[in-house]
CSV table of C-alpha atoms in Angstrom, one decimal:
chain,number,residue,atom,x,y,z
A,1496,UNK,CA,121.4,98.7,71.4
A,1497,UNK,CA,122.2,102.2,70.7
A,1498,UNK,CA,121.8,105.0,73.3
A,1499,UNK,CA,119.0,106.8,71.4
A,1500,UNK,CA,117.0,103.6,71.4
A,1501,UNK,CA,117.1,103.2,75.2
A,1502,UNK,CA,114.7,104.8,77.7
A,1503,UNK,CA,117.0,105.9,80.4
A,1504,UNK,CA,114.5,108.0,82.3
A,1505,UNK,CA,113.1,105.7,85.0
A,1506,UNK,CA,116.3,104.6,86.8
A,1507,UNK,CA,117.4,107.0,89.6
A,1508,UNK,CA,121.1,106.3,89.5
A,1509,UNK,CA,123.1,106.3,92.8
A,1510,UNK,CA,125.7,109.1,93.5
A,1511,UNK,CA,125.2,110.4,90.1
A,1512,UNK,CA,124.4,113.7,88.2
A,1513,UNK,CA,121.3,112.0,86.6
A,1514,UNK,CA,120.3,114.8,84.4
A,1515,UNK,CA,123.8,115.2,82.8
A,1516,UNK,CA,124.4,111.5,82.6
A,1517,UNK,CA,121.2,111.0,80.6
A,1518,UNK,CA,122.0,113.8,78.2
A,1519,UNK,CA,125.2,112.1,77.2
A,1520,UNK,CA,125.3,108.5,78.8
A,1521,UNK,CA,128.4,106.6,79.7
A,1522,UNK,CA,127.2,103.1,79.2
A,1523,UNK,CA,129.0,99.9,79.2
A,1524,UNK,CA,127.5,96.5,78.3
A,1525,UNK,CA,130.3,94.0,78.5
A,1526,UNK,CA,133.6,93.4,80.3
A,1527,UNK,CA,136.5,91.1,80.2
A,1528,UNK,CA,140.0,91.1,81.9
A,1529,UNK,CA,141.0,94.9,82.2
A,1530,UNK,CA,138.5,96.3,79.8
A,1531,UNK,CA,134.8,97.3,79.7
A,1532,UNK,CA,133.1,97.6,76.3
A,1533,UNK,CA,130.8,100.3,75.2
A,1534,UNK,CA,127.6,99.4,73.4
A,1535,UNK,CA,129.3,100.5,70.1
A,1536,UNK,CA,132.1,97.9,70.8
A,1537,UNK,CA,134.8,100.3,71.7
A,1538,UNK,CA,137.0,99.4,74.7
A,1539,UNK,CA,137.3,101.2,78.0
A,1540,UNK,CA,140.4,100.5,80.2
A,1541,UNK,CA,139.3,99.9,83.8
A,1542,UNK,CA,141.4,102.3,86.0
A,1543,UNK,CA,139.3,101.7,89.0
A,1544,UNK,CA,138.5,97.9,89.3
A,1545,UNK,CA,134.9,98.8,88.6
A,1546,UNK,CA,134.2,100.6,91.9
A,1547,UNK,CA,137.3,99.5,93.8
A,1548,UNK,CA,136.0,95.9,93.6
A,1549,UNK,CA,137.0,93.9,90.6
A,1550,UNK,CA,140.4,93.0,91.8
A,1551,UNK,CA,140.8,89.8,89.8
A,1552,UNK,CA,139.7,91.7,86.7
A,1553,UNK,CA,136.4,91.0,84.7
A,1554,UNK,CA,134.9,87.7,83.7
A,1555,UNK,CA,137.4,85.3,85.4
A,1556,UNK,CA,136.5,81.9,84.2
A,1557,UNK,CA,136.8,80.2,87.7
A,1558,UNK,CA,134.6,82.8,89.5
A,1559,UNK,CA,132.0,82.9,86.7
A,1560,UNK,CA,131.8,79.1,86.7
A,1561,UNK,CA,131.3,78.9,90.4
A,1562,UNK,CA,128.4,81.3,90.3
A,1563,UNK,CA,126.7,79.5,87.4
A,1564,UNK,CA,127.1,76.1,89.0
A,1565,UNK,CA,125.8,77.3,92.3
A,1566,UNK,CA,122.8,79.1,90.8
A,1567,UNK,CA,121.9,75.8,89.2
A,1568,UNK,CA,122.5,73.7,92.4
A,1569,UNK,CA,120.8,76.0,95.0
A,1570,UNK,CA,119.7,79.6,94.3
A,1571,UNK,CA,118.8,80.7,97.9
A,1572,UNK,CA,119.1,79.4,101.4
A,1573,UNK,CA,117.7,81.0,104.5
A,1574,UNK,CA,120.3,82.1,107.0
A,1575,UNK,CA,118.2,82.6,110.2
A,1576,UNK,CA,118.5,79.4,112.3
A,1577,UNK,CA,119.4,77.5,109.1
A,1578,UNK,CA,122.5,77.3,106.9
A,1579,UNK,CA,124.1,75.8,103.9
A,1580,UNK,CA,127.7,74.3,103.6
A,1581,UNK,CA,129.2,77.1,101.4
A,1582,UNK,CA,128.5,79.7,104.2
A,1583,UNK,CA,130.6,78.0,106.6
A,1584,UNK,CA,133.3,77.2,104.2
A,1585,UNK,CA,133.4,80.8,102.9
A,1586,UNK,CA,133.8,82.0,106.6
A,1587,UNK,CA,136.6,79.6,107.2
A,1588,UNK,CA,138.4,80.5,104.0
A,1589,UNK,CA,138.1,84.2,104.6
A,1590,UNK,CA,139.5,84.1,108.0
A,1591,UNK,CA,142.6,82.5,106.7
A,1592,UNK,CA,143.5,85.9,105.2
A,1593,UNK,CA,143.1,87.7,108.5
A,1594,UNK,CA,146.0,89.3,110.2
A,1595,UNK,CA,146.1,86.7,113.1
A,1596,UNK,CA,144.5,83.5,114.5
A,1597,UNK,CA,142.6,85.7,117.0
A,1598,UNK,CA,140.1,86.4,114.1
A,1599,UNK,CA,137.9,83.3,114.5
A,1600,UNK,CA,134.4,84.4,113.2
A,1601,UNK,CA,132.9,86.2,110.2
A,1602,UNK,CA,129.5,87.7,109.9
A,1603,UNK,CA,128.3,88.0,106.3
A,1604,UNK,CA,126.5,91.0,104.9
A,1605,UNK,CA,125.5,92.2,101.4
A,1606,UNK,CA,127.8,95.3,101.2
A,1607,UNK,CA,130.4,97.4,102.8
A,1608,UNK,CA,127.7,99.7,104.3
A,1609,UNK,CA,126.0,96.9,106.0
A,1610,UNK,CA,129.3,95.4,107.2
A,1611,UNK,CA,130.1,98.8,108.9
A,1612,UNK,CA,126.7,99.0,110.5
A,1613,UNK,CA,127.1,95.4,111.6
A,1614,UNK,CA,130.5,96.2,113.2
A,1615,UNK,CA,129.1,99.2,115.0
A,1616,UNK,CA,126.2,97.3,116.4
A,1617,UNK,CA,128.5,94.5,117.5
A,1618,UNK,CA,130.8,96.9,119.2
A,1619,UNK,CA,128.0,98.6,121.3
A,1620,UNK,CA,126.4,95.2,122.2
A,1621,UNK,CA,129.9,93.7,123.2
A,1622,UNK,CA,130.5,96.5,125.6
A,1623,UNK,CA,127.1,95.9,127.2
A,1624,UNK,CA,127.7,92.2,127.4
A,1625,UNK,CA,131.2,92.6,129.4
A,1626,UNK,CA,129.5,95.1,131.8
A,1627,UNK,CA,130.6,98.4,130.3
A,1628,UNK,CA,127.1,99.6,130.1
A,1629,UNK,CA,127.9,103.3,129.5
A,1630,UNK,CA,130.3,102.6,126.5
A,1631,UNK,CA,127.9,103.4,123.8
A,1632,UNK,CA,129.6,106.1,121.7
A,1633,UNK,CA,131.4,105.6,118.4
A,1634,UNK,CA,134.3,107.9,117.3
A,1635,UNK,CA,135.1,108.3,113.6
A,1636,UNK,CA,137.3,110.7,111.6
A,1637,UNK,CA,136.7,113.7,109.4
A,1638,UNK,CA,136.7,112.9,105.7
A,1639,UNK,CA,136.0,109.2,106.2
A,1640,UNK,CA,133.7,107.2,104.2
A,1641,UNK,CA,131.9,104.3,105.9
A,1642,UNK,CA,129.0,103.6,103.6
A,1643,UNK,CA,125.5,105.0,103.5
A,1644,UNK,CA,123.6,103.3,106.3
A,1645,UNK,CA,122.8,105.8,109.2
A,1646,UNK,CA,125.6,104.3,111.3
A,1647,UNK,CA,128.0,104.7,108.5
A,1648,UNK,CA,127.1,108.3,107.5
A,1649,UNK,CA,127.1,109.4,111.1
A,1650,UNK,CA,130.6,107.8,111.8
A,1651,UNK,CA,131.8,109.0,108.5
A,1652,UNK,CA,133.1,112.5,107.8
A,1653,UNK,CA,131.9,113.5,104.5
A,1654,UNK,CA,129.5,116.5,104.7
A,1655,UNK,CA,127.6,115.9,101.5
A,1656,UNK,CA,126.6,112.4,102.7
A,1657,UNK,CA,125.0,113.9,105.8
A,1658,UNK,CA,123.5,117.1,104.5
A,1659,UNK,CA,119.8,116.2,104.3
A,1660,UNK,CA,119.6,113.4,106.9
A,1661,UNK,CA,119.0,113.3,110.7
A,1662,UNK,CA,122.1,111.7,112.2
A,1663,UNK,CA,122.4,109.4,115.1
A,1664,UNK,CA,123.3,110.6,118.5
A,1665,UNK,CA,126.4,109.4,120.3
A,1666,UNK,CA,129.0,109.9,117.7
A,1667,UNK,CA,132.1,112.3,117.4
A,1668,UNK,CA,135.0,112.6,115.2
A,1669,UNK,CA,138.8,113.3,115.3
A,1670,UNK,CA,140.6,115.4,112.6
A,1671,UNK,CA,141.7,114.0,109.2
A,1672,UNK,CA,145.4,113.8,108.1
A,1673,UNK,CA,145.3,115.6,104.8
A,1674,UNK,CA,148.0,118.5,104.8
A,1675,UNK,CA,149.4,119.7,101.5
A,1676,UNK,CA,151.8,122.1,103.2
A,1677,UNK,CA,153.7,119.2,104.9
A,1678,UNK,CA,152.8,116.1,102.9
A,1679,UNK,CA,152.3,117.0,99.2
A,1680,UNK,CA,153.7,114.5,96.8
A,1681,UNK,CA,154.5,111.9,99.4
A,1682,UNK,CA,155.2,108.4,98.2
A,1683,UNK,CA,153.6,106.0,100.5
A,1684,UNK,CA,153.2,106.9,104.1
A,1685,UNK,CA,154.0,110.8,104.7
A,1686,UNK,CA,156.6,111.4,107.3
A,1687,UNK,CA,154.7,114.2,109.0
A,1688,UNK,CA,151.5,113.7,110.9
A,1689,UNK,CA,151.8,110.9,113.5
A,1690,UNK,CA,150.8,113.4,116.2
A,1691,UNK,CA,147.4,113.8,114.5
A,1692,UNK,CA,146.5,110.5,116.0
A,1693,UNK,CA,146.6,112.2,119.4
A,1694,UNK,CA,143.3,114.1,118.5
A,1695,UNK,CA,141.7,110.8,119.6
A,1696,UNK,CA,142.9,111.6,123.1
A,1697,UNK,CA,141.2,115.0,122.9
A,1698,UNK,CA,137.9,113.3,122.0
A,1699,UNK,CA,138.3,110.8,124.8
A,1700,UNK,CA,139.0,113.5,127.3
A,1701,UNK,CA,136.0,115.4,126.0
A,1702,UNK,CA,133.5,112.5,126.5
A,1703,UNK,CA,135.2,110.1,128.9
A,1704,UNK,CA,136.8,106.8,128.0
A,1705,UNK,CA,134.0,105.1,130.0
A,1706,UNK,CA,131.5,106.3,127.4
A,1707,UNK,CA,133.3,105.2,124.1
A,1708,UNK,CA,132.6,101.7,122.6
A,1709,UNK,CA,134.7,101.9,119.5
A,1710,UNK,CA,136.9,103.9,117.1
A,1711,UNK,CA,136.4,103.2,113.4
A,1712,UNK,CA,138.8,104.2,110.5
A,1713,UNK,CA,139.8,103.4,107.0
A,1714,UNK,CA,143.4,102.5,107.2
A,1715,UNK,CA,143.7,104.4,103.9
A,1716,UNK,CA,140.8,106.8,103.3
A,1717,UNK,CA,139.6,105.9,99.8
A,1718,UNK,CA,136.5,107.8,98.8
A,1719,UNK,CA,137.6,111.1,100.0
A,1720,UNK,CA,140.6,111.0,97.5
A,1721,UNK,CA,143.3,108.4,98.8
A,1722,UNK,CA,144.6,109.8,102.1
A,1723,UNK,CA,147.5,107.7,103.2
A,1724,UNK,CA,148.1,107.6,107.0
A,1725,UNK,CA,151.4,109.3,108.2
A,1726,UNK,CA,154.2,106.9,109.5
A,1727,UNK,CA,153.2,105.6,113.0
A,1728,UNK,CA,149.7,107.1,112.9
A,1729,UNK,CA,147.8,103.8,113.1
A,1730,UNK,CA,150.1,102.3,115.6
A,1731,UNK,CA,149.5,105.3,117.8
A,1732,UNK,CA,145.8,105.0,117.3
A,1733,UNK,CA,146.0,101.2,118.3
A,1734,UNK,CA,147.9,102.4,121.6
A,1735,UNK,CA,145.3,104.8,122.5
A,1736,UNK,CA,142.5,102.5,121.9
A,1737,UNK,CA,144.3,99.8,124.1
A,1738,UNK,CA,144.9,102.3,126.9
A,1739,UNK,CA,141.2,103.2,127.2
A,1740,UNK,CA,139.6,99.9,126.4
A,1741,UNK,CA,138.1,101.1,123.1
A,1742,UNK,CA,137.6,98.7,120.3
A,1743,UNK,CA,139.4,99.5,117.0
A,1744,UNK,CA,137.5,98.8,113.8
A,1745,UNK,CA,139.4,98.9,110.4
A,1746,UNK,CA,137.1,99.6,107.5
A,1747,UNK,CA,138.8,97.7,104.8
A,1748,UNK,CA,136.1,97.7,102.3
A,1749,UNK,CA,138.6,99.2,99.8
A,1750,UNK,CA,141.9,98.1,101.1
A,1751,UNK,CA,141.1,94.4,101.5
A,1752,UNK,CA,142.0,91.6,99.1
A,1753,UNK,CA,145.4,92.9,97.8
A,1754,UNK,CA,144.9,96.4,97.2
A,1755,UNK,CA,148.1,97.2,99.1
A,1756,UNK,CA,150.0,94.0,98.3
A,1757,UNK,CA,148.7,92.3,101.4
A,1758,UNK,CA,145.5,90.4,102.3
A,1759,UNK,CA,144.4,93.5,104.3
A,1760,UNK,CA,145.8,96.8,105.2
A,1761,UNK,CA,146.3,95.5,108.7
A,1762,UNK,CA,149.2,93.4,107.6
A,1763,UNK,CA,150.6,96.2,105.5
A,1764,UNK,CA,150.8,98.6,108.4
A,1765,UNK,CA,151.4,95.9,111.0
A,1766,UNK,CA,148.5,97.1,113.1
A,1767,UNK,CA,145.8,94.6,114.4
A,1768,UNK,CA,142.3,95.9,114.9
A,1769,UNK,CA,139.5,94.2,116.8
A,1770,UNK,CA,137.3,93.9,113.9
A,1771,UNK,CA,137.7,94.3,110.1
A,1772,UNK,CA,134.9,95.2,107.7
A,1773,UNK,CA,135.3,94.2,104.1
A,1774,UNK,CA,133.3,93.7,100.8
A,1775,UNK,CA,134.0,94.7,97.2
A,1776,UNK,CA,137.1,92.4,96.4
A,1777,UNK,CA,135.6,89.7,98.6
A,1778,UNK,CA,133.8,88.4,95.5
A,1779,UNK,CA,135.9,90.5,93.0
A,1780,UNK,CA,132.7,92.5,92.5
A,1781,UNK,CA,130.8,89.6,90.9
A,1782,UNK,CA,128.0,89.2,93.5
A,1783,UNK,CA,127.2,91.6,96.3
A,1784,UNK,CA,128.7,90.6,99.6
A,1785,UNK,CA,130.3,92.0,102.7
A,1786,UNK,CA,131.6,90.7,106.0
A,1787,UNK,CA,132.9,91.6,109.4
A,1788,UNK,CA,135.9,89.6,110.7
A,1789,UNK,CA,135.7,89.3,114.5
A,1790,UNK,CA,138.1,88.3,117.2
A,1791,UNK,CA,137.1,85.2,119.2
A,1792,UNK,CA,136.9,87.2,122.5
A,1793,UNK,CA,134.3,89.4,121.0
A,1794,UNK,CA,132.2,86.5,119.8
A,1795,UNK,CA,132.6,84.6,123.0
A,1796,UNK,CA,130.9,87.5,125.0
A,1797,UNK,CA,127.7,86.9,123.2
A,1798,UNK,CA,127.7,83.1,124.0
A,1799,UNK,CA,127.1,83.3,127.8
A,1800,UNK,CA,123.3,82.9,127.9
A,1801,UNK,CA,120.8,80.2,127.0
A,1802,UNK,CA,122.3,78.2,124.1
A,1803,UNK,CA,118.8,78.0,122.5
A,1804,UNK,CA,118.3,81.8,122.6
A,1805,UNK,CA,119.4,84.1,119.7
A,1806,UNK,CA,122.7,85.6,120.6
A,1807,UNK,CA,122.7,88.7,118.2
A,1808,UNK,CA,119.5,90.2,117.0
A,1809,UNK,CA,120.9,91.2,113.7
A,1810,UNK,CA,121.3,89.9,110.2
A,1811,UNK,CA,120.0,90.2,106.6
A,1812,UNK,CA,117.9,88.1,104.4
A,1813,UNK,CA,120.8,87.5,102.0
A,1814,UNK,CA,123.5,87.0,104.5
A,1815,UNK,CA,125.9,84.5,103.1
A,1816,UNK,CA,123.8,84.0,100.0
A,1817,UNK,CA,124.8,80.8,98.2
A,1818,UNK,CA,125.8,82.6,95.1
A,1819,UNK,CA,127.8,85.2,97.0
A,1820,UNK,CA,129.5,82.5,99.0
A,1821,UNK,CA,130.4,80.6,95.9
A,1822,UNK,CA,131.8,83.7,94.3
A,1823,UNK,CA,133.8,84.5,97.5
A,1824,UNK,CA,135.4,81.1,97.6
A,1825,UNK,CA,136.4,81.2,93.9
A,1826,UNK,CA,137.7,84.8,94.2
A,1827,UNK,CA,139.8,84.0,97.2
A,1828,UNK,CA,141.2,80.9,95.4
A,1829,UNK,CA,142.0,83.1,92.4
A,1830,UNK,CA,143.9,85.6,94.5
A,1831,UNK,CA,145.9,82.8,95.8
A,1832,UNK,CA,146.4,80.5,92.7
A,1833,UNK,CA,147.2,83.5,90.4
A,1834,UNK,CA,149.4,85.1,93.0
A,1835,UNK,CA,147.5,88.5,92.5
A,1836,UNK,CA,148.2,89.8,96.1
A,1837,UNK,CA,151.9,89.3,95.6
A,1838,UNK,CA,151.7,90.6,92.1
A,1839,UNK,CA,150.1,93.9,93.5
A,1840,UNK,CA,153.2,94.2,95.9
A,1841,UNK,CA,155.5,93.7,92.9
A,1842,UNK,CA,153.8,96.2,90.7
A,1843,UNK,CA,153.5,98.9,93.4
A,1844,UNK,CA,156.8,100.6,92.8
A,1845,UNK,CA,156.3,100.9,89.1
A,1846,UNK,CA,152.8,102.3,89.7
A,1847,UNK,CA,154.2,104.8,92.2
A,1848,UNK,CA,156.9,106.0,89.9
A,1849,UNK,CA,154.5,106.2,86.9
A,1850,UNK,CA,151.9,108.2,88.9
A,1851,UNK,CA,154.4,110.7,90.3
A,1852,UNK,CA,155.8,111.3,86.8
A,1853,UNK,CA,152.6,113.5,86.4
A,1854,UNK,CA,154.0,116.0,89.0
A,1855,UNK,CA,154.0,119.5,87.4
A,1856,UNK,CA,151.3,118.5,84.8
A,1857,UNK,CA,148.4,121.1,84.4
A,1858,UNK,CA,146.5,121.9,87.6
A,1859,UNK,CA,148.0,119.0,89.8
A,1860,UNK,CA,148.7,120.1,93.2
A,1861,UNK,CA,149.3,116.6,94.9
A,1862,UNK,CA,149.9,113.1,94.1
A,1863,UNK,CA,149.4,110.3,96.8
A,1864,UNK,CA,150.3,106.7,96.3
A,1865,UNK,CA,150.3,103.5,98.2
A,1866,UNK,CA,150.1,100.0,96.9
A,1867,UNK,CA,148.0,100.0,93.6
A,1868,UNK,CA,146.1,103.2,94.8
A,1869,UNK,CA,146.6,106.7,93.6
A,1870,UNK,CA,145.0,110.0,94.3
A,1871,UNK,CA,146.0,112.8,91.9
A,1872,UNK,CA,144.6,116.1,93.3
A,1873,UNK,CA,144.0,119.0,91.0
A,1874,UNK,CA,143.4,122.6,92.0
A,1875,UNK,CA,139.7,123.5,92.1
A,1876,UNK,CA,138.4,126.1,89.8
A,1877,UNK,CA,137.3,129.3,91.7
A,1878,UNK,CA,134.0,128.7,93.3
A,1879,UNK,CA,133.4,125.4,91.5
A,1880,UNK,CA,134.9,122.5,93.5
A,1881,UNK,CA,134.6,119.4,91.6
A,1882,UNK,CA,133.9,120.9,88.2
A,1883,UNK,CA,137.4,120.4,86.9
A,1884,UNK,CA,137.4,116.7,88.1
A,1885,UNK,CA,134.1,116.0,86.5
A,1886,UNK,CA,135.3,117.3,83.0
A,1887,UNK,CA,138.5,115.2,83.3
A,1888,UNK,CA,136.3,112.1,84.2
A,1889,UNK,CA,133.9,112.6,81.3
A,1890,UNK,CA,136.6,113.4,78.8
A,1891,UNK,CA,138.6,110.2,79.8
A,1892,UNK,CA,135.5,108.1,79.3
A,1893,UNK,CA,134.1,109.6,76.1
A,1894,UNK,CA,137.2,110.6,74.2
A,1895,UNK,CA,140.1,108.4,75.6
A,1896,UNK,CA,138.5,105.1,76.6
A,1897,UNK,CA,139.7,105.2,80.2
A,1898,UNK,CA,137.6,104.8,83.3
A,1899,UNK,CA,138.7,106.8,86.3
A,1900,UNK,CA,137.0,107.8,89.5
A,1901,UNK,CA,136.6,111.4,90.7
A,1902,UNK,CA,136.1,112.5,94.1
A,1903,UNK,CA,135.9,116.3,94.2
A,1904,UNK,CA,138.9,117.4,92.1
A,1905,UNK,CA,140.9,114.3,92.8
A,1906,UNK,CA,141.4,111.5,90.3
A,1907,UNK,CA,141.2,108.2,92.4
A,1908,UNK,CA,142.7,105.2,90.8
A,1909,UNK,CA,142.6,101.5,91.9
A,1910,UNK,CA,143.0,99.1,88.9
A,1911,UNK,CA,142.4,95.4,88.8
A,1912,UNK,CA,145.4,93.6,90.3
A,1913,UNK,CA,146.0,92.0,86.9
A,1914,UNK,CA,147.2,95.3,85.4
A,1915,UNK,CA,150.4,95.2,83.3
A,1916,UNK,CA,153.0,97.9,83.0
A,1917,UNK,CA,151.8,98.9,79.6
A,1918,UNK,CA,148.3,99.7,81.0
A,1919,UNK,CA,149.8,101.8,83.7
A,1920,UNK,CA,151.6,103.6,81.1
A,1921,UNK,CA,148.4,104.1,79.1
A,1922,UNK,CA,146.6,105.5,82.2
A,1923,UNK,CA,149.5,108.0,82.9
A,1924,UNK,CA,149.8,109.1,79.4
A,1925,UNK,CA,146.1,109.6,79.0
A,1926,UNK,CA,145.9,111.7,82.2
A,1927,UNK,CA,149.0,113.7,80.9
A,1928,UNK,CA,147.1,114.6,77.8
A,1929,UNK,CA,143.8,115.5,79.2
A,1930,UNK,CA,144.5,117.2,82.5
A,1931,UNK,CA,146.0,120.2,81.0
A,1932,UNK,CA,142.9,120.7,78.7
A,1933,UNK,CA,140.7,121.4,81.8
């Protein structure tokens, strides 16, 4: 169906400039492997794994078949006081990817946003259960993205996501780690900035350690433009949390399932949190699903009362939905059988060198890379933050057949883990061509 034959008016699109989109739509109606397809049949190289999620590429036969077969076998199963076998198998299989055997439980949600709010609620309730009744605060970080639930936007640090909404009380934030003066064009973890972790001590001194339940952070801040933590930063965060009996939550909705060449960023940085939130790559983007990976000690704190009483008053209608559980099991099998996580690690150095070859091109003022992630930051136009980025994004799609993501004036890239060197070269040469035009 051609664009002019479609009525685009009635859908209010998320995180979108609706009027501009509908004046010149960017539509895709099929996908396979590394490519989307426009309605006219022309290909679009996927430089973003959809929305950070299609790690196994598009249309993988094993995942598709698993979803189809499960839909025919059982379309839905209630998850309150009832269960189905795939839910338990999915939890067991997911936990095999965890950074240690201490992670013994998984709580399923439908998205990263819900996973974050779940982890925040569990952290607060856990502190109550172990007698720390005043530990109710959550500390986040500036420029962090933790989804769009009220817990997530309050813990997060993106002003536009908070602008029109009444936020929750009992939250505070430490400083971010972005510093062009010291860290521009760093490859991997910047050498400067470990000391920025000590800002958590400032916030603890401000409120008192006996008031803080948890600290939540993205190991690599994705949605704000790929902010890679300085060397030693996350280890220092872990030390501070341990000193003050504060739970550490890693938001790995983006970094999970091979993005850095390890199952989770926790393994990459050799830092073990108390809980991990994940989604996106959990099903390779095929069916909405999120999860919280939880250490046994936290779960056990909820199991001290009447065995017939509900131990956590929280959950979702679609928690561990049968189709999502089938997709997750298949996706995790694919990551293992196809060697995609190791493949990402092997491809990372080529990716890094290719991206940094763009230094000096047009308005580029910084390039940040880690694993198969890259942030290419362009100088903003005077008084028009984000305008240059938007023009590069639309040009790439309409004229060059390349899907990129823009956050402000930063090009954010995170391709499917099946990407080949020739596709990396195509992405780089396309950006080399179009960025100077804007």
